[in-house]
């Protein structure tokens, strides 16, 4: 399932990040791609050695967000890669690698850093069960989706698209099982907010925890 998380970065934090990127050092993005993805990746990537503090800061903001933790159930998250797409740049259809730095990649994430009105094109298009879905979220918003989905970034026709991408290893590797736990947990919170804690909500909480333990052991 696809999860959109708004407000991962505040307006002030976003301004600081974008301000540093305006004077940042970027390299050819294809250098970090693997396999056939290298042939279709046409963007620029922020030099991680020159901007370690910024990369660590953005990664911490994502990992520390309560909705990210609730949706992803992360055991580990890779430091973000910050990409820039200028006019004419794109990233063709590809599937993310199954592991990065020895970490299993269950989930892919994109944190949008540019105001969508400031550029044309540059949509993130992801394959779903019912066809392709296009995303162009407000700056500071994050999209979380299964890492095994074919996706692309459309060619930028005007302006500049900035985004941070990363991957997470989840406590529950299976997408359907993880989403079931998330949906049950969200329903439980709604019930508790309306009616308070009771025998029924305690039973639901017990079931959720048992499923997390069971499916977490399966994931290894």
PDB file of C-alpha atoms in Angstrom:
ATOM      1  CA  UNK A   1       0.000   0.000   0.000  1.00  0.00           C
ATOM      2  CA  UNK A   2       1.055   3.574  -0.641  1.00  0.00           C
ATOM      3  CA  UNK A   3       1.312   5.926   2.327  1.00  0.00           C
ATOM      4  CA  UNK A   4       1.579   9.707   2.064  1.00  0.00           C
ATOM      5  CA  UNK A   5       3.017  11.536   5.070  1.00  0.00           C
ATOM      6  CA  UNK A   6       2.690  15.320   5.084  1.00  0.00           C
ATOM      7  CA  UNK A   7       4.811  17.766   7.053  1.00  0.00           C
ATOM      8  CA  UNK A   8       7.926  15.653   7.502  1.00  0.00           C
ATOM      9  CA  UNK A   9       9.860  18.914   7.225  1.00  0.00           C
ATOM     10  CA  UNK A  10       8.542  22.220   8.535  1.00  0.00           C
ATOM     11  CA  UNK A  11       8.602  25.296   6.328  1.00  0.00           C
ATOM     12  CA  UNK A  12      11.670  26.602   8.157  1.00  0.00           C
ATOM     13  CA  UNK A  13      13.497  23.266   7.916  1.00  0.00           C
ATOM     14  CA  UNK A  14      12.612  22.998   4.243  1.00  0.00           C
ATOM     15  CA  UNK A  15      13.968  26.482   3.557  1.00  0.00           C
ATOM     16  CA  UNK A  16      17.250  25.584   5.268  1.00  0.00           C
ATOM     17  CA  UNK A  17      17.594  22.362   3.284  1.00  0.00           C
ATOM     18  CA  UNK A  18      16.799  23.957  -0.067  1.00  0.00           C
ATOM     19  CA  UNK A  19      19.105  26.878   0.713  1.00  0.00           C
ATOM     20  CA  UNK A  20      22.031  24.514   1.257  1.00  0.00           C
ATOM     21  CA  UNK A  21      21.181  22.585  -1.894  1.00  0.00           C
ATOM     22  CA  UNK A  22      21.317  25.774  -3.966  1.00  0.00           C
ATOM     23  CA  UNK A  23      25.052  25.974  -3.287  1.00  0.00           C
ATOM     24  CA  UNK A  24      25.632  22.232  -2.880  1.00  0.00           C
ATOM     25  CA  UNK A  25      27.963  20.027  -4.868  1.00  0.00           C
ATOM     26  CA  UNK A  26      26.159  17.556  -7.128  1.00  0.00           C
ATOM     27  CA  UNK A  27      27.585  14.625  -9.099  1.00  0.00           C
ATOM     28  CA  UNK A  28      26.283  12.474 -11.952  1.00  0.00           C
ATOM     29  CA  UNK A  29      23.418  10.468 -10.462  1.00  0.00           C
ATOM     30  CA  UNK A  30      23.991   7.467 -12.723  1.00  0.00           C
ATOM     31  CA  UNK A  31      27.170   6.655 -10.815  1.00  0.00           C
ATOM     32  CA  UNK A  32      25.152   5.323  -7.859  1.00  0.00           C
ATOM     33  CA  UNK A  33      22.739   3.232  -9.965  1.00  0.00           C
ATOM     34  CA  UNK A  34      23.089  -0.519 -10.405  1.00  0.00           C
ATOM     35  CA  UNK A  35      22.540  -2.777 -13.382  1.00  0.00           C
ATOM     36  CA  UNK A  36      20.160  -1.611 -16.100  1.00  0.00           C
ATOM     37  CA  UNK A  37      18.993   1.338 -13.957  1.00  0.00           C
ATOM     38  CA  UNK A  38      22.271   3.060 -14.793  1.00  0.00           C
ATOM     39  CA  UNK A  39      21.163   3.304 -18.426  1.00  0.00           C
ATOM     40  CA  UNK A  40      17.930   5.155 -17.614  1.00  0.00           C
ATOM     41  CA  UNK A  41      19.034   7.371 -14.702  1.00  0.00           C
ATOM     42  CA  UNK A  42      19.630  10.941 -15.830  1.00  0.00           C
ATOM     43  CA  UNK A  43      19.850  13.240 -12.825  1.00  0.00           C
ATOM     44  CA  UNK A  44      22.328  14.676 -10.352  1.00  0.00           C
ATOM     45  CA  UNK A  45      23.038  13.511  -6.811  1.00  0.00           C
ATOM     46  CA  UNK A  46      24.273  15.527  -3.855  1.00  0.00           C
ATOM     47  CA  UNK A  47      27.824  14.593  -2.912  1.00  0.00           C
ATOM     48  CA  UNK A  48      27.412  12.613   0.348  1.00  0.00           C
ATOM     49  CA  UNK A  49      30.963  13.261   1.523  1.00  0.00           C
ATOM     50  CA  UNK A  50      30.619  17.021   1.176  1.00  0.00           C
ATOM     51  CA  UNK A  51      27.172  17.204   2.811  1.00  0.00           C
ATOM     52  CA  UNK A  52      27.143  14.543   5.533  1.00  0.00           C
ATOM     53  CA  UNK A  53      25.497  16.818   8.110  1.00  0.00           C
ATOM     54  CA  UNK A  54      22.600  17.709   5.827  1.00  0.00           C
ATOM     55  CA  UNK A  55      22.027  14.098   4.802  1.00  0.00           C
ATOM     56  CA  UNK A  56      22.070  12.957   8.435  1.00  0.00           C
ATOM     57  CA  UNK A  57      19.664  15.732   9.434  1.00  0.00           C
ATOM     58  CA  UNK A  58      17.097  14.894   6.741  1.00  0.00           C
ATOM     59  CA  UNK A  59      17.383  11.164   7.500  1.00  0.00           C
ATOM     60  CA  UNK A  60      16.756  11.803  11.207  1.00  0.00           C
ATOM     61  CA  UNK A  61      13.659  13.856  10.422  1.00  0.00           C
ATOM     62  CA  UNK A  62      12.202  10.997   8.400  1.00  0.00           C
ATOM     63  CA  UNK A  63      13.104   8.240  10.849  1.00  0.00           C
ATOM     64  CA  UNK A  64      11.859  10.294  13.786  1.00  0.00           C
ATOM     65  CA  UNK A  65       8.433  10.996  12.317  1.00  0.00           C
ATOM     66  CA  UNK A  66       5.738   9.049  14.156  1.00  0.00           C
ATOM     67  CA  UNK A  67       3.741   8.261  11.014  1.00  0.00           C
ATOM     68  CA  UNK A  68       6.830   6.906   9.264  1.00  0.00           C
ATOM     69  CA  UNK A  69       7.538   4.623  12.221  1.00  0.00           C
ATOM     70  CA  UNK A  70       3.905   3.539  12.334  1.00  0.00           C
ATOM     71  CA  UNK A  71       3.612   2.787   8.619  1.00  0.00           C
ATOM     72  CA  UNK A  72       7.091   1.383   7.942  1.00  0.00           C
ATOM     73  CA  UNK A  73       7.822  -0.374  11.266  1.00  0.00           C
ATOM     74  CA  UNK A  74      11.501   0.242  10.410  1.00  0.00           C
ATOM     75  CA  UNK A  75      14.314  -1.914  11.719  1.00  0.00           C
ATOM     76  CA  UNK A  76      16.809   0.085   9.665  1.00  0.00           C
ATOM     77  CA  UNK A  77      16.739   2.998   7.221  1.00  0.00           C
ATOM     78  CA  UNK A  78      19.420   3.891   4.693  1.00  0.00           C
ATOM     79  CA  UNK A  79      20.747   7.470   4.734  1.00  0.00           C
ATOM     80  CA  UNK A  80      18.931   9.559   2.150  1.00  0.00           C
ATOM     81  CA  UNK A  81      20.251  10.306  -1.315  1.00  0.00           C
ATOM     82  CA  UNK A  82      19.309  13.815  -2.446  1.00  0.00           C
ATOM     83  CA  UNK A  83      18.650  14.147  -6.164  1.00  0.00           C
ATOM     84  CA  UNK A  84      18.275  17.084  -8.519  1.00  0.00           C
ATOM     85  CA  UNK A  85      16.432  16.963 -11.836  1.00  0.00           C
ATOM     86  CA  UNK A  86      16.984  19.970 -14.097  1.00  0.00           C
ATOM     87  CA  UNK A  87      15.207  20.580 -17.410  1.00  0.00           C
ATOM     88  CA  UNK A  88      15.460  17.521 -19.654  1.00  0.00           C
ATOM     89  CA  UNK A  89      16.436  15.128 -16.862  1.00  0.00           C
ATOM     90  CA  UNK A  90      14.462  11.984 -16.010  1.00  0.00           C
ATOM     91  CA  UNK A  91      14.769   8.527 -14.470  1.00  0.00           C
ATOM     92  CA  UNK A  92      13.277   5.796 -16.636  1.00  0.00           C
ATOM     93  CA  UNK A  93      11.381   2.718 -15.502  1.00  0.00           C
ATOM     94  CA  UNK A  94      13.273   0.651 -12.942  1.00  0.00           C
ATOM     95  CA  UNK A  95      12.881  -1.422  -9.782  1.00  0.00           C
ATOM     96  CA  UNK A  96      14.987  -0.651  -6.728  1.00  0.00           C
ATOM     97  CA  UNK A  97      17.588  -3.162  -5.646  1.00  0.00           C
ATOM     98  CA  UNK A  98      16.623  -5.876  -3.143  1.00  0.00           C
ATOM     99  CA  UNK A  99      19.349  -4.807  -0.722  1.00  0.00           C
ATOM    100  CA  UNK A 100      21.581  -1.794  -0.226  1.00  0.00           C
ATOM    101  CA  UNK A 101      24.627  -1.746   2.008  1.00  0.00           C
ATOM    102  CA  UNK A 102      23.672  -5.210   3.251  1.00  0.00           C
ATOM    103  CA  UNK A 103      20.200  -4.015   4.298  1.00  0.00           C
ATOM    104  CA  UNK A 104      17.068  -5.626   2.854  1.00  0.00           C
ATOM    105  CA  UNK A 105      14.940  -3.010   1.092  1.00  0.00           C
ATOM    106  CA  UNK A 106      11.265  -3.625   1.855  1.00  0.00           C
ATOM    107  CA  UNK A 107      10.106  -0.046   1.331  1.00  0.00           C
ATOM    108  CA  UNK A 108      11.151   2.828  -0.907  1.00  0.00           C
ATOM    109  CA  UNK A 109      10.519   6.416   0.071  1.00  0.00           C
ATOM    110  CA  UNK A 110      10.651   9.786  -1.651  1.00  0.00           C
ATOM    111  CA  UNK A 111      10.644  13.069   0.268  1.00  0.00           C
ATOM    112  CA  UNK A 112       9.623  15.899  -2.064  1.00  0.00           C
ATOM    113  CA  UNK A 113      11.667  19.082  -1.521  1.00  0.00           C
ATOM    114  CA  UNK A 114      10.474  21.371  -4.333  1.00  0.00           C
ATOM    115  CA  UNK A 115       7.208  23.284  -4.526  1.00  0.00           C
ATOM    116  CA  UNK A 116       5.220  21.380  -7.192  1.00  0.00           C
ATOM    117  CA  UNK A 117       4.233  24.673  -8.820  1.00  0.00           C
ATOM    118  CA  UNK A 118       7.901  25.535  -9.380  1.00  0.00           C
ATOM    119  CA  UNK A 119       8.486  22.814 -11.973  1.00  0.00           C
ATOM    120  CA  UNK A 120       6.668  21.015 -14.777  1.00  0.00           C
ATOM    121  CA  UNK A 121       6.952  17.279 -15.297  1.00  0.00           C
ATOM    122  CA  UNK A 122       9.042  15.371 -12.780  1.00  0.00           C
ATOM    123  CA  UNK A 123       6.135  13.267 -11.527  1.00  0.00           C
ATOM    124  CA  UNK A 124       6.979  10.061  -9.664  1.00  0.00           C
ATOM    125  CA  UNK A 125       5.001   7.345 -11.457  1.00  0.00           C
ATOM    126  CA  UNK A 126       4.624   4.022  -9.637  1.00  0.00           C
ATOM    127  CA  UNK A 127       3.105   0.762 -10.838  1.00  0.00           C
ATOM    128  CA  UNK A 128       0.084  -0.399  -8.799  1.00  0.00           C
ATOM    129  CA  UNK A 129      -2.304  -3.341  -8.993  1.00  0.00           C
ATOM    130  CA  UNK A 130      -4.715  -1.235 -11.062  1.00  0.00           C
ATOM    131  CA  UNK A 131      -2.207   0.570 -13.274  1.00  0.00           C
ATOM    132  CA  UNK A 132       0.241   3.421 -12.919  1.00  0.00           C
ATOM    133  CA  UNK A 133      -0.256   6.164 -10.334  1.00  0.00           C
ATOM    134  CA  UNK A 134       1.399   9.570 -10.525  1.00  0.00           C
ATOM    135  CA  UNK A 135       2.638  11.517  -7.487  1.00  0.00           C
ATOM    136  CA  UNK A 136       3.751  15.143  -7.223  1.00  0.00           C
ATOM    137  CA  UNK A 137       3.455  15.977  -3.543  1.00  0.00           C
ATOM    138  CA  UNK A 138       3.835  19.280  -1.705  1.00  0.00           C
ATOM    139  CA  UNK A 139       7.339  20.133  -0.541  1.00  0.00           C
ATOM    140  CA  UNK A 140       8.080  18.467   2.775  1.00  0.00           C
ATOM    141  CA  UNK A 141       5.743  15.522   2.098  1.00  0.00           C
ATOM    142  CA  UNK A 142       6.866  11.908   1.808  1.00  0.00           C
ATOM    143  CA  UNK A 143       5.645   8.940  -0.219  1.00  0.00           C
ATOM    144  CA  UNK A 144       6.232   5.443   1.143  1.00  0.00           C
ATOM    145  CA  UNK A 145       5.701   2.446  -1.166  1.00  0.00           C
ATOM    146  CA  UNK A 146       6.848  -1.181  -1.701  1.00  0.00           C
ATOM    147  CA  UNK A 147      10.404  -1.332  -3.027  1.00  0.00           C
ATOM    148  CA  UNK A 148       9.568  -4.038  -5.569  1.00  0.00           C
ATOM    149  CA  UNK A 149       7.317  -1.777  -7.655  1.00  0.00           C
ATOM    150  CA  UNK A 150       8.345  -0.555 -11.089  1.00  0.00           C
ATOM    151  CA  UNK A 151       8.570   3.235 -11.055  1.00  0.00           C
ATOM    152  CA  UNK A 152      10.035   6.229 -12.881  1.00  0.00           C
ATOM    153  CA  UNK A 153      10.473  10.003 -12.673  1.00  0.00           C
ATOM    154  CA  UNK A 154       9.074  11.804 -15.700  1.00  0.00           C
ATOM    155  CA  UNK A 155      11.229  14.256 -17.624  1.00  0.00           C
ATOM    156  CA  UNK A 156      11.345  17.750 -16.156  1.00  0.00           C
ATOM    157  CA  UNK A 157      10.091  20.328 -18.678  1.00  0.00           C
ATOM    158  CA  UNK A 158      10.506  23.482 -16.566  1.00  0.00           C
ATOM    159  CA  UNK A 159      12.200  24.420 -13.328  1.00  0.00           C
ATOM    160  CA  UNK A 160      14.040  22.073 -10.985  1.00  0.00           C
ATOM    161  CA  UNK A 161      12.909  19.034  -9.007  1.00  0.00           C
ATOM    162  CA  UNK A 162      14.671  18.318  -5.709  1.00  0.00           C
ATOM    163  CA  UNK A 163      13.906  15.183  -3.696  1.00  0.00           C
ATOM    164  CA  UNK A 164      15.434  12.878  -1.103  1.00  0.00           C
ATOM    165  CA  UNK A 165      15.101   9.121  -1.573  1.00  0.00           C
ATOM    166  CA  UNK A 166      15.863   6.189   0.684  1.00  0.00           C
ATOM    167  CA  UNK A 167      14.879   2.639   1.635  1.00  0.00           C
ATOM    168  CA  UNK A 168      13.779   0.946   4.823  1.00  0.00           C
ATOM    169  CA  UNK A 169      13.958  -2.566   6.193  1.00  0.00           C
ATOM    170  CA  UNK A 170      10.693  -3.308   7.960  1.00  0.00           C
ATOM    171  CA  UNK A 171      10.016  -5.551  10.946  1.00  0.00           C
ATOM    172  CA  UNK A 172       7.425  -7.191   8.670  1.00  0.00           C
ATOM    173  CA  UNK A 173       8.787  -7.787   5.189  1.00  0.00           C
ATOM    174  CA  UNK A 174       5.530  -8.865   3.540  1.00  0.00           C
ATOM    175  CA  UNK A 175       3.602  -5.839   2.246  1.00  0.00           C
ATOM    176  CA  UNK A 176       0.092  -7.244   2.749  1.00  0.00           C
ATOM    177  CA  UNK A 177       0.818  -8.426   6.286  1.00  0.00           C
ATOM    178  CA  UNK A 178       2.455  -5.122   7.214  1.00  0.00           C
ATOM    179  CA  UNK A 179      -0.460  -3.127   5.788  1.00  0.00           C
ATOM    180  CA  UNK A 180      -2.937  -5.293   7.684  1.00  0.00           C
ATOM    181  CA  UNK A 181      -1.184  -4.470  10.956  1.00  0.00           C
ATOM    182  CA  UNK A 182      -1.112  -0.775  10.081  1.00  0.00           C
ATOM    183  CA  UNK A 183      -4.812  -0.705   9.182  1.00  0.00           C
ATOM    184  CA  UNK A 184      -5.777  -2.555  12.360  1.00  0.00           C
ATOM    185  CA  UNK A 185      -3.645  -0.199  14.430  1.00  0.00           C
ATOM    186  CA  UNK A 186      -5.250   2.867  12.821  1.00  0.00           C
ATOM    187  CA  UNK A 187      -8.727   1.468  13.434  1.00  0.00           C
ATOM    188  CA  UNK A 188      -7.808   0.762  17.058  1.00  0.00           C
ATOM    189  CA  UNK A 189      -6.649   4.348  17.577  1.00  0.00           C
ATOM    190  CA  UNK A 190      -9.910   5.672  16.128  1.00  0.00           C
ATOM    191  CA  UNK A 191     -11.947   3.420  18.397  1.00  0.00           C
ATOM    192  CA  UNK A 192      -9.957   4.455  21.451  1.00  0.00           C
ATOM    193  CA  UNK A 193     -10.322   8.154  20.619  1.00  0.00           C
ATOM    194  CA  UNK A 194     -14.107   7.773  20.381  1.00  0.00           C
ATOM    195  CA  UNK A 195     -14.862   5.324  23.153  1.00  0.00           C
ATOM    196  CA  UNK A 196     -11.748   5.060  25.301  1.00  0.00           C
ATOM    197  CA  UNK A 197     -10.087   1.842  26.377  1.00  0.00           C
ATOM    198  CA  UNK A 198     -12.356  -1.156  26.924  1.00  0.00           C
ATOM    199  CA  UNK A 199     -12.308  -4.952  26.789  1.00  0.00           C
ATOM    200  CA  UNK A 200     -12.842  -4.970  23.022  1.00  0.00           C
ATOM    201  CA  UNK A 201     -10.019  -2.518  22.257  1.00  0.00           C
ATOM    202  CA  UNK A 202      -7.706  -4.465  24.571  1.00  0.00           C
ATOM    203  CA  UNK A 203      -8.497  -7.629  22.607  1.00  0.00           C
ATOM    204  CA  UNK A 204      -7.774  -5.910  19.286  1.00  0.00           C
ATOM    205  CA  UNK A 205      -4.485  -4.582  20.671  1.00  0.00           C
ATOM    206  CA  UNK A 206      -3.567  -8.100  21.763  1.00  0.00           C
ATOM    207  CA  UNK A 207      -4.261  -9.465  18.274  1.00  0.00           C
ATOM    208  CA  UNK A 208      -2.159  -6.725  16.633  1.00  0.00           C
ATOM    209  CA  UNK A 209       0.801  -7.430  18.905  1.00  0.00           C
ATOM    210  CA  UNK A 210       0.548 -11.178  18.300  1.00  0.00           C
ATOM    211  CA  UNK A 211       0.520 -10.636  14.535  1.00  0.00           C
ATOM    212  CA  UNK A 212       3.524  -8.312  14.758  1.00  0.00           C
ATOM    213  CA  UNK A 213       5.483 -10.903  16.735  1.00  0.00           C
ATOM    214  CA  UNK A 214       4.437 -13.774  14.455  1.00  0.00           C
ATOM    215  CA  UNK A 215       5.097 -12.031  11.161  1.00  0.00           C
ATOM    216  CA  UNK A 216       8.179 -10.315  12.498  1.00  0.00           C
ATOM    217  CA  UNK A 217       9.763 -13.694  13.238  1.00  0.00           C
ATOM    218  CA  UNK A 218       8.932 -14.814   9.697  1.00  0.00           C
ATOM    219  CA  UNK A 219      10.763 -11.778   8.309  1.00  0.00           C
ATOM    220  CA  UNK A 220      14.014 -12.569  10.069  1.00  0.00           C
TER     221      UNK A 220
END
